mmCIF file of C-alpha atoms and ligand atoms in Angstrom:
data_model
loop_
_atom_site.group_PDB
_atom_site.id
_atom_site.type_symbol
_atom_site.label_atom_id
_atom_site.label_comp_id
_atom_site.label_asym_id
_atom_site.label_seq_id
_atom_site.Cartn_x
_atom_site.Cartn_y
_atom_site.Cartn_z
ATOM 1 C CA UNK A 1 0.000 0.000 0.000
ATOM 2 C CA UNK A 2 1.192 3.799 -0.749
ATOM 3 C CA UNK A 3 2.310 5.268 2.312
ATOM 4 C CA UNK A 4 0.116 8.822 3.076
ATOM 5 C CA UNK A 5 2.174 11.575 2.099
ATOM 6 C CA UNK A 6 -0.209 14.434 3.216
ATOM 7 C CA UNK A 7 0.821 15.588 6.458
ATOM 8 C CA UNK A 8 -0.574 18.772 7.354
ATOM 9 C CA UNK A 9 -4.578 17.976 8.165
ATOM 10 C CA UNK A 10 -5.923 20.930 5.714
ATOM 11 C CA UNK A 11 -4.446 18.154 3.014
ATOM 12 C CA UNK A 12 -7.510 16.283 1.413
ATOM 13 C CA UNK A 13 -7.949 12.622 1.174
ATOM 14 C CA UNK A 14 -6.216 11.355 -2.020
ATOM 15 C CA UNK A 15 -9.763 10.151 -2.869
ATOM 16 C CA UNK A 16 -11.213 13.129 -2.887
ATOM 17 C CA UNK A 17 -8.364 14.909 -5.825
ATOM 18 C CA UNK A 18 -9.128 12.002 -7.517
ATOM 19 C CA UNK A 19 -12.961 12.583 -7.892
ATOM 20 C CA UNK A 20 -12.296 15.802 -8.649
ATOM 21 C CA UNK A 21 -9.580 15.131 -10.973
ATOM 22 C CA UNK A 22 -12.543 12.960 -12.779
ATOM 23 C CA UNK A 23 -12.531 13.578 -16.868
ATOM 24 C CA UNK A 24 -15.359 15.817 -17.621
ATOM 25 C CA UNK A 25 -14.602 16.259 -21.196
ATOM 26 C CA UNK A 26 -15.121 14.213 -23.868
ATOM 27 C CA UNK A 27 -13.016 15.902 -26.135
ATOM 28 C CA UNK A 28 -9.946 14.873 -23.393
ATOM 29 C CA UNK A 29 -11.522 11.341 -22.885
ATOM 30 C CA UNK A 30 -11.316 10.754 -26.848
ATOM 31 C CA UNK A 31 -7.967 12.115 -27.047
ATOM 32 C CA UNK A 32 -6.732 10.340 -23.911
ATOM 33 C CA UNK A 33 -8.063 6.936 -25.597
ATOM 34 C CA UNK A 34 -6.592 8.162 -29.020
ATOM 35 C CA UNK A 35 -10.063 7.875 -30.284
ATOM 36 C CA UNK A 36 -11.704 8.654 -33.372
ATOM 37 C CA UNK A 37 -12.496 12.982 -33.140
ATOM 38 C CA UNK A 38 -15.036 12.377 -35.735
ATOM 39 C CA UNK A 39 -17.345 10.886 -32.319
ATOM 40 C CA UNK A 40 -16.966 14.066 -30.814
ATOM 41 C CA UNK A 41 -20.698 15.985 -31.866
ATOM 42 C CA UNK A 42 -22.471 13.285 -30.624
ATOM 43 C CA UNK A 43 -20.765 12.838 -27.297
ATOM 44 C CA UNK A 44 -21.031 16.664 -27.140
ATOM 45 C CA UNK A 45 -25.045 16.813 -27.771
ATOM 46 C CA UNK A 46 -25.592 13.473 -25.218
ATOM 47 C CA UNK A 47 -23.387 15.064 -22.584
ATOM 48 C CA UNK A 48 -25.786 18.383 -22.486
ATOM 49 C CA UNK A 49 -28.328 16.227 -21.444
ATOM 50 C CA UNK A 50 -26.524 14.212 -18.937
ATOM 51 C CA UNK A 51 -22.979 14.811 -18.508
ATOM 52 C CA UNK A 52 -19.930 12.596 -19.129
ATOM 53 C CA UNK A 53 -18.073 12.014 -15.710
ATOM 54 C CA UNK A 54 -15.298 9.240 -15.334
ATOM 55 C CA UNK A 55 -12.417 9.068 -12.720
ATOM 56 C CA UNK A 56 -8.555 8.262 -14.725
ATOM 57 C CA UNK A 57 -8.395 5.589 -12.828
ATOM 58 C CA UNK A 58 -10.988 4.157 -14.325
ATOM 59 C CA UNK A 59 -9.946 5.020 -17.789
ATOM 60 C CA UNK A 60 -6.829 3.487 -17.042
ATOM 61 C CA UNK A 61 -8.281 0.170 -17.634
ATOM 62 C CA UNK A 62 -9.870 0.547 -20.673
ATOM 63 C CA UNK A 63 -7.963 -0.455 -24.466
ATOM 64 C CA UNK A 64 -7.092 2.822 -26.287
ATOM 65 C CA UNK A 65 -8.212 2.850 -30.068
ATOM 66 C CA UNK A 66 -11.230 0.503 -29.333
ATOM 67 C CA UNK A 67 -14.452 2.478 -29.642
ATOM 68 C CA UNK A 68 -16.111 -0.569 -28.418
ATOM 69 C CA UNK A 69 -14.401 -1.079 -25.059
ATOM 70 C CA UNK A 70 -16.874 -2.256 -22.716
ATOM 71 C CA UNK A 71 -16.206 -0.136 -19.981
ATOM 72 C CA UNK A 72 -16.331 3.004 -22.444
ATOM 73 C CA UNK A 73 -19.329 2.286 -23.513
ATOM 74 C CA UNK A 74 -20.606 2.497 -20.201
ATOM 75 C CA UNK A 75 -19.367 6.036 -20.140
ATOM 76 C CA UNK A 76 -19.085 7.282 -23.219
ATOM 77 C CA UNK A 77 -22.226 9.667 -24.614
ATOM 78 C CA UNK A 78 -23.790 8.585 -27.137
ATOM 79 C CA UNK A 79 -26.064 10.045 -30.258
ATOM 80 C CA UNK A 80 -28.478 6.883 -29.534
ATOM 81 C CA UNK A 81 -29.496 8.367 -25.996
ATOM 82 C CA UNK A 82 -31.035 11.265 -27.837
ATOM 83 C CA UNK A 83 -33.363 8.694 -29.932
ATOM 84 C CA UNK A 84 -36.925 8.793 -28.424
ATOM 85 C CA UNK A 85 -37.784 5.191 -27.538
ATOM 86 C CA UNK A 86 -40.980 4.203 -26.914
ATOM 87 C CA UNK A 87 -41.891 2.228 -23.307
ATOM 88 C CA UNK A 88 -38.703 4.356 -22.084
ATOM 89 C CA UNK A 89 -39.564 6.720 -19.006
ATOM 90 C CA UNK A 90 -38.256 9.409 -16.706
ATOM 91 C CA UNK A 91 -38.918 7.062 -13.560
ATOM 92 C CA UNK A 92 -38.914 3.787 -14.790
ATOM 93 C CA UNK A 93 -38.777 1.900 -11.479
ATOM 94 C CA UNK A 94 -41.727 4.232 -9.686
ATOM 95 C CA UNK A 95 -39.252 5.772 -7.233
ATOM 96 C CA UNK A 96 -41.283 8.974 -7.023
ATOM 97 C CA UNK A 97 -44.124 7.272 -5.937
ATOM 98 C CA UNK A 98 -42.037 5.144 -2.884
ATOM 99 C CA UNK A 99 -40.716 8.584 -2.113
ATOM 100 C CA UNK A 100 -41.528 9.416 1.964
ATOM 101 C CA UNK A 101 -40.474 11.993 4.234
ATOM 102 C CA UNK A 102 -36.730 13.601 2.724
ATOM 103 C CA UNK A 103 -34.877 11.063 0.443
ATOM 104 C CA UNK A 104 -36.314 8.027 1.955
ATOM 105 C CA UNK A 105 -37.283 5.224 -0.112
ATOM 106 C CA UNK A 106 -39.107 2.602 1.485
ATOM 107 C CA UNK A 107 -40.693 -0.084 -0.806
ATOM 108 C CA UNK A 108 -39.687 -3.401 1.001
ATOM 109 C CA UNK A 109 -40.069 -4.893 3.915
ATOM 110 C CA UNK A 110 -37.729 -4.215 6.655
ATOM 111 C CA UNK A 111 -35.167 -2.128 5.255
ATOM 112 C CA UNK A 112 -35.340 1.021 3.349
ATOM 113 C CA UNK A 113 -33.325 3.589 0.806
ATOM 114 C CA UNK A 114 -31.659 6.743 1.977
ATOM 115 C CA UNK A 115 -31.450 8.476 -0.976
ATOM 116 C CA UNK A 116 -28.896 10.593 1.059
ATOM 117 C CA UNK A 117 -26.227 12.543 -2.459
ATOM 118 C CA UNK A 118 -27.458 12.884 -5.878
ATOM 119 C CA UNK A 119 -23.863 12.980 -6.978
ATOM 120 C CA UNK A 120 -21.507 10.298 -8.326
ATOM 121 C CA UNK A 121 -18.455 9.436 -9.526
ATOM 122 C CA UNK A 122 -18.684 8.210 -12.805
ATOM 123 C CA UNK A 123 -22.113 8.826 -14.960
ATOM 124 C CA UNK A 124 -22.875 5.760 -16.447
ATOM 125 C CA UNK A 125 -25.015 6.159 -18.904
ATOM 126 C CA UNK A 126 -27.217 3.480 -18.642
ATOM 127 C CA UNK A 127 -28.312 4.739 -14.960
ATOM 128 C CA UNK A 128 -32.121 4.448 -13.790
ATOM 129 C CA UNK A 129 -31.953 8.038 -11.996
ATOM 130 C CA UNK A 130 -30.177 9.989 -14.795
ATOM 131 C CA UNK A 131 -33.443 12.146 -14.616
ATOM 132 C CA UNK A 132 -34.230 11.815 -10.634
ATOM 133 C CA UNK A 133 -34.678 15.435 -8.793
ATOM 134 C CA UNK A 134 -31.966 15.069 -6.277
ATOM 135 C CA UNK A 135 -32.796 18.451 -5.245
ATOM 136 C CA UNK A 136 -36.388 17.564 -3.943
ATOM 137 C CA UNK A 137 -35.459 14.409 -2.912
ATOM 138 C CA UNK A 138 -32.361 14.387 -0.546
ATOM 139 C CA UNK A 139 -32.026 12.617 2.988
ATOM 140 C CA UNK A 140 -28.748 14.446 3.603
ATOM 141 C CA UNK A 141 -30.843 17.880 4.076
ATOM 142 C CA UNK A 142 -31.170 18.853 7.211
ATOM 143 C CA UNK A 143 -28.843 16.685 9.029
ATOM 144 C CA UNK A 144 -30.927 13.582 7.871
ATOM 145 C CA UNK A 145 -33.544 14.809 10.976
ATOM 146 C CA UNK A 146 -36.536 13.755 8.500
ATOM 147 C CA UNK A 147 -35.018 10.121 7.729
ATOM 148 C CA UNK A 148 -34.047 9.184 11.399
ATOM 149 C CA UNK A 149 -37.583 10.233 12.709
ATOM 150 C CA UNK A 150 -39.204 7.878 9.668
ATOM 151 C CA UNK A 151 -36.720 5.095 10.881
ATOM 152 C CA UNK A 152 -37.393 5.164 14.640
ATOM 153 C CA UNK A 153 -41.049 5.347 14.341
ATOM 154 C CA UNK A 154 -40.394 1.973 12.932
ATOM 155 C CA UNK A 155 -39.656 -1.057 14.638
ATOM 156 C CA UNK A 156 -40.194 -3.377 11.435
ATOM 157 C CA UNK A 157 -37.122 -1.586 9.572
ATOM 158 C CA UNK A 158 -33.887 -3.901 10.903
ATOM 159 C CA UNK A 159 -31.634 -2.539 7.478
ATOM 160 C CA UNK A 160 -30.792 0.965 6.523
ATOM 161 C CA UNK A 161 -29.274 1.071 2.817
ATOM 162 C CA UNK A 162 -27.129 4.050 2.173
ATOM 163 C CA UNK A 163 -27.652 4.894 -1.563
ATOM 164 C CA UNK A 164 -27.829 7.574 -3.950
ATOM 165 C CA UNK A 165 -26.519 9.072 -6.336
ATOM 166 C CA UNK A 166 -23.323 7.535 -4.427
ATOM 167 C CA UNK A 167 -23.581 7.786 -0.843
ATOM 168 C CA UNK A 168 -19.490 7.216 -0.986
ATOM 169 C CA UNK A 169 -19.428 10.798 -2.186
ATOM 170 C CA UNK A 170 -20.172 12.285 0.679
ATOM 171 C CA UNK A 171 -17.797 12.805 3.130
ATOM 172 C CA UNK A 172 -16.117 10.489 6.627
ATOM 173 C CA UNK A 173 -17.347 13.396 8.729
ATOM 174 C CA UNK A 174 -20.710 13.408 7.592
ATOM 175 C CA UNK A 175 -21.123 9.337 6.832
ATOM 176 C CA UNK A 176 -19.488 8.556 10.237
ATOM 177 C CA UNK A 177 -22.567 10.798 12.159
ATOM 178 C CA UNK A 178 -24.773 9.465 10.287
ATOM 179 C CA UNK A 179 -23.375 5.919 10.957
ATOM 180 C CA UNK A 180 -23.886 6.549 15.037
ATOM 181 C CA UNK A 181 -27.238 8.218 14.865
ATOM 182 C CA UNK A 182 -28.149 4.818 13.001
ATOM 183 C CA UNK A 183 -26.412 2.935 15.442
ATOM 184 C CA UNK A 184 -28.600 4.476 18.414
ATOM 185 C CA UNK A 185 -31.858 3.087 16.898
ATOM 186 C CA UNK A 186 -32.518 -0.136 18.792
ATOM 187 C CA UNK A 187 -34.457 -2.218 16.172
ATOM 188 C CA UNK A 188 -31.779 -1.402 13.051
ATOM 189 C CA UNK A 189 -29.482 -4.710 13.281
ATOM 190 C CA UNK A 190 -27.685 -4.050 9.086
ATOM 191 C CA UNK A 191 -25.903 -1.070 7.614
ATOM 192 C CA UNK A 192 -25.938 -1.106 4.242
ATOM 193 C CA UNK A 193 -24.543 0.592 1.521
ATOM 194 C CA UNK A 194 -24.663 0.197 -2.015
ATOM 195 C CA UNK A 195 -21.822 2.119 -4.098
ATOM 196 C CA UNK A 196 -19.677 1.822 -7.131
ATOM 197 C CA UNK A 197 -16.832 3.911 -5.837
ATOM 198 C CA UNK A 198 -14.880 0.790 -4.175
ATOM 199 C CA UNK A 199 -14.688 -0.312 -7.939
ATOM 200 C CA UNK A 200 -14.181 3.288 -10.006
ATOM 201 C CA UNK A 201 -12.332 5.046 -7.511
ATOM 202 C CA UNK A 202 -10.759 2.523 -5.042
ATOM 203 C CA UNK A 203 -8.834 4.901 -3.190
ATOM 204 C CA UNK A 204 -12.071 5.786 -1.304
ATOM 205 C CA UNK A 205 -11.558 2.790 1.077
ATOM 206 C CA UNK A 206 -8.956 4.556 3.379
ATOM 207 C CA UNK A 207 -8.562 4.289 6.888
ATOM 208 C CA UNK A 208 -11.142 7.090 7.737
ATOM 209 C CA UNK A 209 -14.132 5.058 6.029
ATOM 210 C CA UNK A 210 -12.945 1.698 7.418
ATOM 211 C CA UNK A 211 -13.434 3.427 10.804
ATOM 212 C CA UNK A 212 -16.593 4.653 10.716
ATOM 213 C CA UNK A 213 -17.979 1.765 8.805
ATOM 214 C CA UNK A 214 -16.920 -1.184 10.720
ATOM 215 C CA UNK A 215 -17.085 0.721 13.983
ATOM 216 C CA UNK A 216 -20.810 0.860 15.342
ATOM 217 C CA UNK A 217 -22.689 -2.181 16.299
ATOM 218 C CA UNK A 218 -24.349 -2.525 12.947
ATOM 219 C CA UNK A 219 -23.204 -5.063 10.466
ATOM 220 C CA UNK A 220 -22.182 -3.542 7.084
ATOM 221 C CA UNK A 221 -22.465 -4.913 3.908
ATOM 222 C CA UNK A 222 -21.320 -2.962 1.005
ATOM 223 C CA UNK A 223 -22.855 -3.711 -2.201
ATOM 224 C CA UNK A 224 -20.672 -2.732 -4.989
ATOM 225 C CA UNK A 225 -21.513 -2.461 -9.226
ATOM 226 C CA UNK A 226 -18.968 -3.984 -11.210
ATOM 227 C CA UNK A 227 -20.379 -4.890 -14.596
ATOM 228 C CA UNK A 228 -17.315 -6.734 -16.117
ATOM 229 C CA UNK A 229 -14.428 -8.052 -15.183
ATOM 230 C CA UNK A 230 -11.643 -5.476 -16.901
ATOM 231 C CA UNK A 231 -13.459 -3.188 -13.847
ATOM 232 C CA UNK A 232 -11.920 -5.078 -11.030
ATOM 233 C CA UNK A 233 -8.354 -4.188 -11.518
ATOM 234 C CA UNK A 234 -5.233 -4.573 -9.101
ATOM 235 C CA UNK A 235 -6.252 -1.691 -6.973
ATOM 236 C CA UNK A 236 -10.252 -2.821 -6.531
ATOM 237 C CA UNK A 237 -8.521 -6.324 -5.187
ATOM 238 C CA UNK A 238 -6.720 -3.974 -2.476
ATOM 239 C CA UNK A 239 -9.452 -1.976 -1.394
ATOM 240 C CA UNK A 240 -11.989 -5.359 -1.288
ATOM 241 C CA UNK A 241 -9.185 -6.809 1.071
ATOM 242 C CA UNK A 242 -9.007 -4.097 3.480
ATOM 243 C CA UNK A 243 -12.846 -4.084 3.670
ATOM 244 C CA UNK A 244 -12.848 -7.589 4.143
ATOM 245 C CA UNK A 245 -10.121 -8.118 6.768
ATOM 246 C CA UNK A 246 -12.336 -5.553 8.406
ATOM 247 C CA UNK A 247 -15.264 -7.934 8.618
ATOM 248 C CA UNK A 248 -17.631 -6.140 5.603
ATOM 249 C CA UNK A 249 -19.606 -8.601 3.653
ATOM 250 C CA UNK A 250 -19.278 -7.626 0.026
ATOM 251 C CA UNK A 251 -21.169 -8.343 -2.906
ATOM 252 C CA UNK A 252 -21.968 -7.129 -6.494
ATOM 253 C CA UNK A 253 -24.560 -6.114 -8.639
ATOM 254 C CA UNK A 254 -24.639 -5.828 -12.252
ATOM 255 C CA UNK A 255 -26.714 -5.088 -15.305
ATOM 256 C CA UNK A 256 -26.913 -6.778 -18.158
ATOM 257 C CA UNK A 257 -25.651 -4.154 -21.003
ATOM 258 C CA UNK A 258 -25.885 -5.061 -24.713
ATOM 259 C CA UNK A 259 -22.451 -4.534 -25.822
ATOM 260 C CA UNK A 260 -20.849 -5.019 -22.204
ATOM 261 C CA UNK A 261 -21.565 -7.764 -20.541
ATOM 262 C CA UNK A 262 -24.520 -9.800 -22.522
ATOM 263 C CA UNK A 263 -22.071 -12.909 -23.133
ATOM 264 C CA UNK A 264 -22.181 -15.920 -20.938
ATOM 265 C CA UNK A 265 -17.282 -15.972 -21.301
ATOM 266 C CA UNK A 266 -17.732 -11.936 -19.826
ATOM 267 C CA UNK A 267 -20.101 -13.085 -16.982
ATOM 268 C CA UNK A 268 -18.346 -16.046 -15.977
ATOM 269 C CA UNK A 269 -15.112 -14.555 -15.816
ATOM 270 C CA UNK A 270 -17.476 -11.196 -13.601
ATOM 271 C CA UNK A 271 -18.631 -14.006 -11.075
ATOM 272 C CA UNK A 272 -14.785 -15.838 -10.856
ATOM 273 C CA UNK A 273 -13.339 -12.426 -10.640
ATOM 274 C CA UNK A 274 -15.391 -11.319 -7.953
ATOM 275 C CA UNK A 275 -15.283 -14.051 -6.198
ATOM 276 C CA UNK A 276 -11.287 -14.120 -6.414
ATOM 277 C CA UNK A 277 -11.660 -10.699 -4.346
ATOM 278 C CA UNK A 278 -13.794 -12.265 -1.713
ATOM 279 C CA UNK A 279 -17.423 -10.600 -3.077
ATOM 280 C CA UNK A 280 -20.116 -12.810 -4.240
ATOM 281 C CA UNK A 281 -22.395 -11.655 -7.050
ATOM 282 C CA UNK A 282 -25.991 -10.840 -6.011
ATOM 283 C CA UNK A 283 -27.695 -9.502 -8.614
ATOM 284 C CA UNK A 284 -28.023 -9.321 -12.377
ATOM 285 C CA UNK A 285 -30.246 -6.745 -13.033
ATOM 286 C CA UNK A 286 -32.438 -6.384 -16.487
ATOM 287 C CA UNK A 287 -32.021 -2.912 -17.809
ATOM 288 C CA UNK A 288 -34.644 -0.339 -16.262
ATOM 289 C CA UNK A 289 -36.559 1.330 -19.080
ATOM 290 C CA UNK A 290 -35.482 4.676 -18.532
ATOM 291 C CA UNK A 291 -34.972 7.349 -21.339
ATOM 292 C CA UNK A 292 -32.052 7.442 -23.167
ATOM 293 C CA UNK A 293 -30.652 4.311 -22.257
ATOM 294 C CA UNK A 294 -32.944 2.213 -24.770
ATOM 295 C CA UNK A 295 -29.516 0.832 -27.236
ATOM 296 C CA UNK A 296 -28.419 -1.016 -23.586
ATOM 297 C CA UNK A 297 -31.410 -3.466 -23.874
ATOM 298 C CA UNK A 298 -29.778 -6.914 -24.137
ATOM 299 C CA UNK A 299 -33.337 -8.408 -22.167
ATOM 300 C CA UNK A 300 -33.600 -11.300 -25.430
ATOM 301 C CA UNK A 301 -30.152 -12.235 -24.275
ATOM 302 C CA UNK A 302 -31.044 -13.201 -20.209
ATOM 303 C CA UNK A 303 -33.205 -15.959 -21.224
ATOM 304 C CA UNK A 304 -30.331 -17.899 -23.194
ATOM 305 C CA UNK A 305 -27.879 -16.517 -20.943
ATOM 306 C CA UNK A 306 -29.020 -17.673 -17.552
ATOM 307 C CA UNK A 307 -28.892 -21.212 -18.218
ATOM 308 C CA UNK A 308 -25.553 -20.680 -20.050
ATOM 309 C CA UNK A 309 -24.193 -19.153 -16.255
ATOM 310 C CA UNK A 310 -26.106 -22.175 -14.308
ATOM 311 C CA UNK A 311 -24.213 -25.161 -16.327
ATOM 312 C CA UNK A 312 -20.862 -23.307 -15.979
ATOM 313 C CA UNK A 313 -20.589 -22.120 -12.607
ATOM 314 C CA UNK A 314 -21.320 -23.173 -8.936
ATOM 315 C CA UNK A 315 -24.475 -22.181 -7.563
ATOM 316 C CA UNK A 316 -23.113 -19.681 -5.473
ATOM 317 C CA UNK A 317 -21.484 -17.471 -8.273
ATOM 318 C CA UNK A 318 -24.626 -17.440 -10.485
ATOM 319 C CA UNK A 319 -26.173 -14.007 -9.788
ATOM 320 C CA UNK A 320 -30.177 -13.807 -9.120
ATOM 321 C CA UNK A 321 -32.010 -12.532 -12.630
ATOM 322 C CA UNK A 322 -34.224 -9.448 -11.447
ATOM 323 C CA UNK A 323 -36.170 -6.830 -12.697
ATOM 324 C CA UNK A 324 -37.235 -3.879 -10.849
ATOM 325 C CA UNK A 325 -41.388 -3.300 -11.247
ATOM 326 C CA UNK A 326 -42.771 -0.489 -9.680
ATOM 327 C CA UNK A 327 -45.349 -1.503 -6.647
ATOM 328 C CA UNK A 328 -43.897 -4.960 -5.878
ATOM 329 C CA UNK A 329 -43.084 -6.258 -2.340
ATOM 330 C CA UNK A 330 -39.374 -7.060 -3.827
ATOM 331 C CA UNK A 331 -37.418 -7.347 -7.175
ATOM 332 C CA UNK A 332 -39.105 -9.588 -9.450
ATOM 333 C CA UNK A 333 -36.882 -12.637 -9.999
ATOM 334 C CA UNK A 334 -36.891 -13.538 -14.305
ATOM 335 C CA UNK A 335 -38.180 -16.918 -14.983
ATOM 336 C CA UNK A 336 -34.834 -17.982 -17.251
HETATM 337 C C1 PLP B 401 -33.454 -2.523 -4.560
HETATM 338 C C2 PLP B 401 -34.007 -1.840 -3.370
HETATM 339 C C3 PLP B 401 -33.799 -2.329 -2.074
HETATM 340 C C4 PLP B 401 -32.928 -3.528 -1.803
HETATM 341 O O1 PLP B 401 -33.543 -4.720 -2.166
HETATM 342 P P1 PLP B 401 -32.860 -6.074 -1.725
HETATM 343 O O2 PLP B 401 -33.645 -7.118 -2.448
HETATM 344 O O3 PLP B 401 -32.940 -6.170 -0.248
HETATM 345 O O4 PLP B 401 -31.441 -6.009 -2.176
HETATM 346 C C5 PLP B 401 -34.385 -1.690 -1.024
HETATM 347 N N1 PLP B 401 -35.153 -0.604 -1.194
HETATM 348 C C6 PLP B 401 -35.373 -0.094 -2.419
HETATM 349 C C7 PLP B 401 -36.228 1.106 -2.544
HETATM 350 C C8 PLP B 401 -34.800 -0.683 -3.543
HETATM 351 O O5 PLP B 401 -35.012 -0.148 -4.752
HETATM 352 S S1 SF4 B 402 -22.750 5.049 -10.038
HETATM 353 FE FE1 SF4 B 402 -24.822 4.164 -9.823
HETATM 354 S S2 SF4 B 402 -26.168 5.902 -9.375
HETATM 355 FE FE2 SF4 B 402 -24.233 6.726 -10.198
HETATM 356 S S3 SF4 B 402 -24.551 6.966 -12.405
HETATM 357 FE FE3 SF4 B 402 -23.632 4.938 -12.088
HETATM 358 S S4 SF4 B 402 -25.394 3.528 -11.907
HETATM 359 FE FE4 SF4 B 402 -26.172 5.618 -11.608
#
């Protein structure tokens, strides 16, 4: 591990230079990929809309002069976003509707969704709350006061599930009081969160986080989003050790992406690659139907896919095959 150079405490976390270090650009992604200029307009128009964000780190992994990488495409704006597609929505999975008192989400039984940063990382473009108003919707405001009253006026809720946006974003300070005040509601036994930044921007499990995490009576779980298996580099091994000497149960979810990950070779080597860090996959989500993302369906591929995964790997590695549906009591498992 790289010793901590920083020694005066004004210094920030290395994590947080490299988030904002993050490419904005796309004319700098394309030229740090030596890409093709001529996909510049497009990227351009698609980014006004939603705008490219990727950490170098992340870029780092992918093969320069392949317009086709698959963790690219996961980033990389597109003209096809700005098709209209029909069956495509705003809120695809009905989270406006779940929505209760500020940025909680509660549409299962016994835990619920703090919607607590609408910011993140890395944009991918395929994302089911590209259009969700953070602003309106934001447990983080006011101290979370309106979240931890909702959670202690219920007994049933035993699992809080950080989420976002990336609730990874925010801050040790803030995460770490929010952590306690959690901690000091009898009937929560789980901490959850559910973030991609232990894969895009590894560096984020330091010291400060491990604290805070493992560090209240509540068992954490992290739930990361790895969606192929050039993601998990050298550096996402590290950071899933330290969380794991620490006692954090990790696993993964994934969507399936046309032109990512919709080939049974790309998932088994996802679920052997995982598990070689110590996280077992959970889920395999089908694409939400959310606007823009339409050129991501790969749904015709689950069905052969699924029992491609089952005679190939151990039980245990073969992700569950879900879809989110608006106003059921959990995800909806696919019959493949
Ligand atoms: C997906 C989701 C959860 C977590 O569901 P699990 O099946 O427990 O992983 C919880 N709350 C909301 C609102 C969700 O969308
Ligand atoms: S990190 Fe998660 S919430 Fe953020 S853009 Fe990607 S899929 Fe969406």
């Amino acid at each position: 591990m790289p010793v901590q150079l920083h020694a005066t405490s004004s210094a920030r976390p290395r994590w947080q230079q490299e988030l904002a270090d993050a490419i904005r650009d796309p004319a700098e992604l394309l030229s740090l990929l030596e890409l093709d200029p001529a996909l510049l307009p497009a990227a351009q128009a698609a980014a006004a809309q939603f705008p490219l964000r990727v950490p170098r780190g992340f870029v780092a992994r992918m093969r320069p002069g392949d317009p086709h990488d698959p963790l690219l495409r996961q980033v990389l704006p597109l003209a096809d976003e700005l098709r209209p597609a029909q069956d495509y929505l705003v809120d695809p999975v009905g989270d406006l509707e779940a929505m209760r008192a500020g940025g909680v989400l509660h549409k299962y039984h016994g835990r619920v969704l703090l919607v607590i940063t609408g910011a993140c990382a890395i944009h991918c473009r395929y994302c089911f709350r590209r259009h969700f108003p953070y602003a309106e919707a934001n447990a983080a405001a006011g101290g979370f006061a309106a979240a931890l009253d909702y959670i202690r006026a219920r007994p049933d809720i035993s699992e809080v599930i950080l989420s976002g946006g990336d609730p990874l974003v925010l801050n040790d300070r803030r995460l770490s009081e929010l952590a306690r005040q959690l901690a000091a509601i009898p009937h929560l036994r789980r901490l959850r969160i559910h973030s991609r930044l232990p894969i895009v921007l590894p560096s984020r499990i330091d010291a400060d986080l491990l604290d805070w995490l493992t560090g209240t009576r509540l068992q954490p779980v992290l739930v990361v989003h790895a969606n192929h298996p050039r993601e998990l580099s050298d550096e996402v091994a590290a950071a899933a050790a330290r969380l794991r000497e620490r006692g954090v149960t990790l696993l993964n979810q994934a969507v399936l992406l046309a032109g990512v990950n919709d080939d049974a070779e790309v998932l088994v080597e996802l679920s052997e690659r995982l598990f070689a860090l110590g996280i077992l996959p959970y889920y395999l989500h089908a694409l939400d139907r959310v606007q823009g993302a339409s050129h991501f369906n790969s749904d015709q591929a689950l069905r052969s896919l699924l029992p491609k995964l089952r005679a190939r790997l151990p039980g245990y590695l073969v992700p569950r095959a879900v879809r989110e549906e608006p106003g059921r009591a959990s995800k909806t498992p696919l019959p493949y």
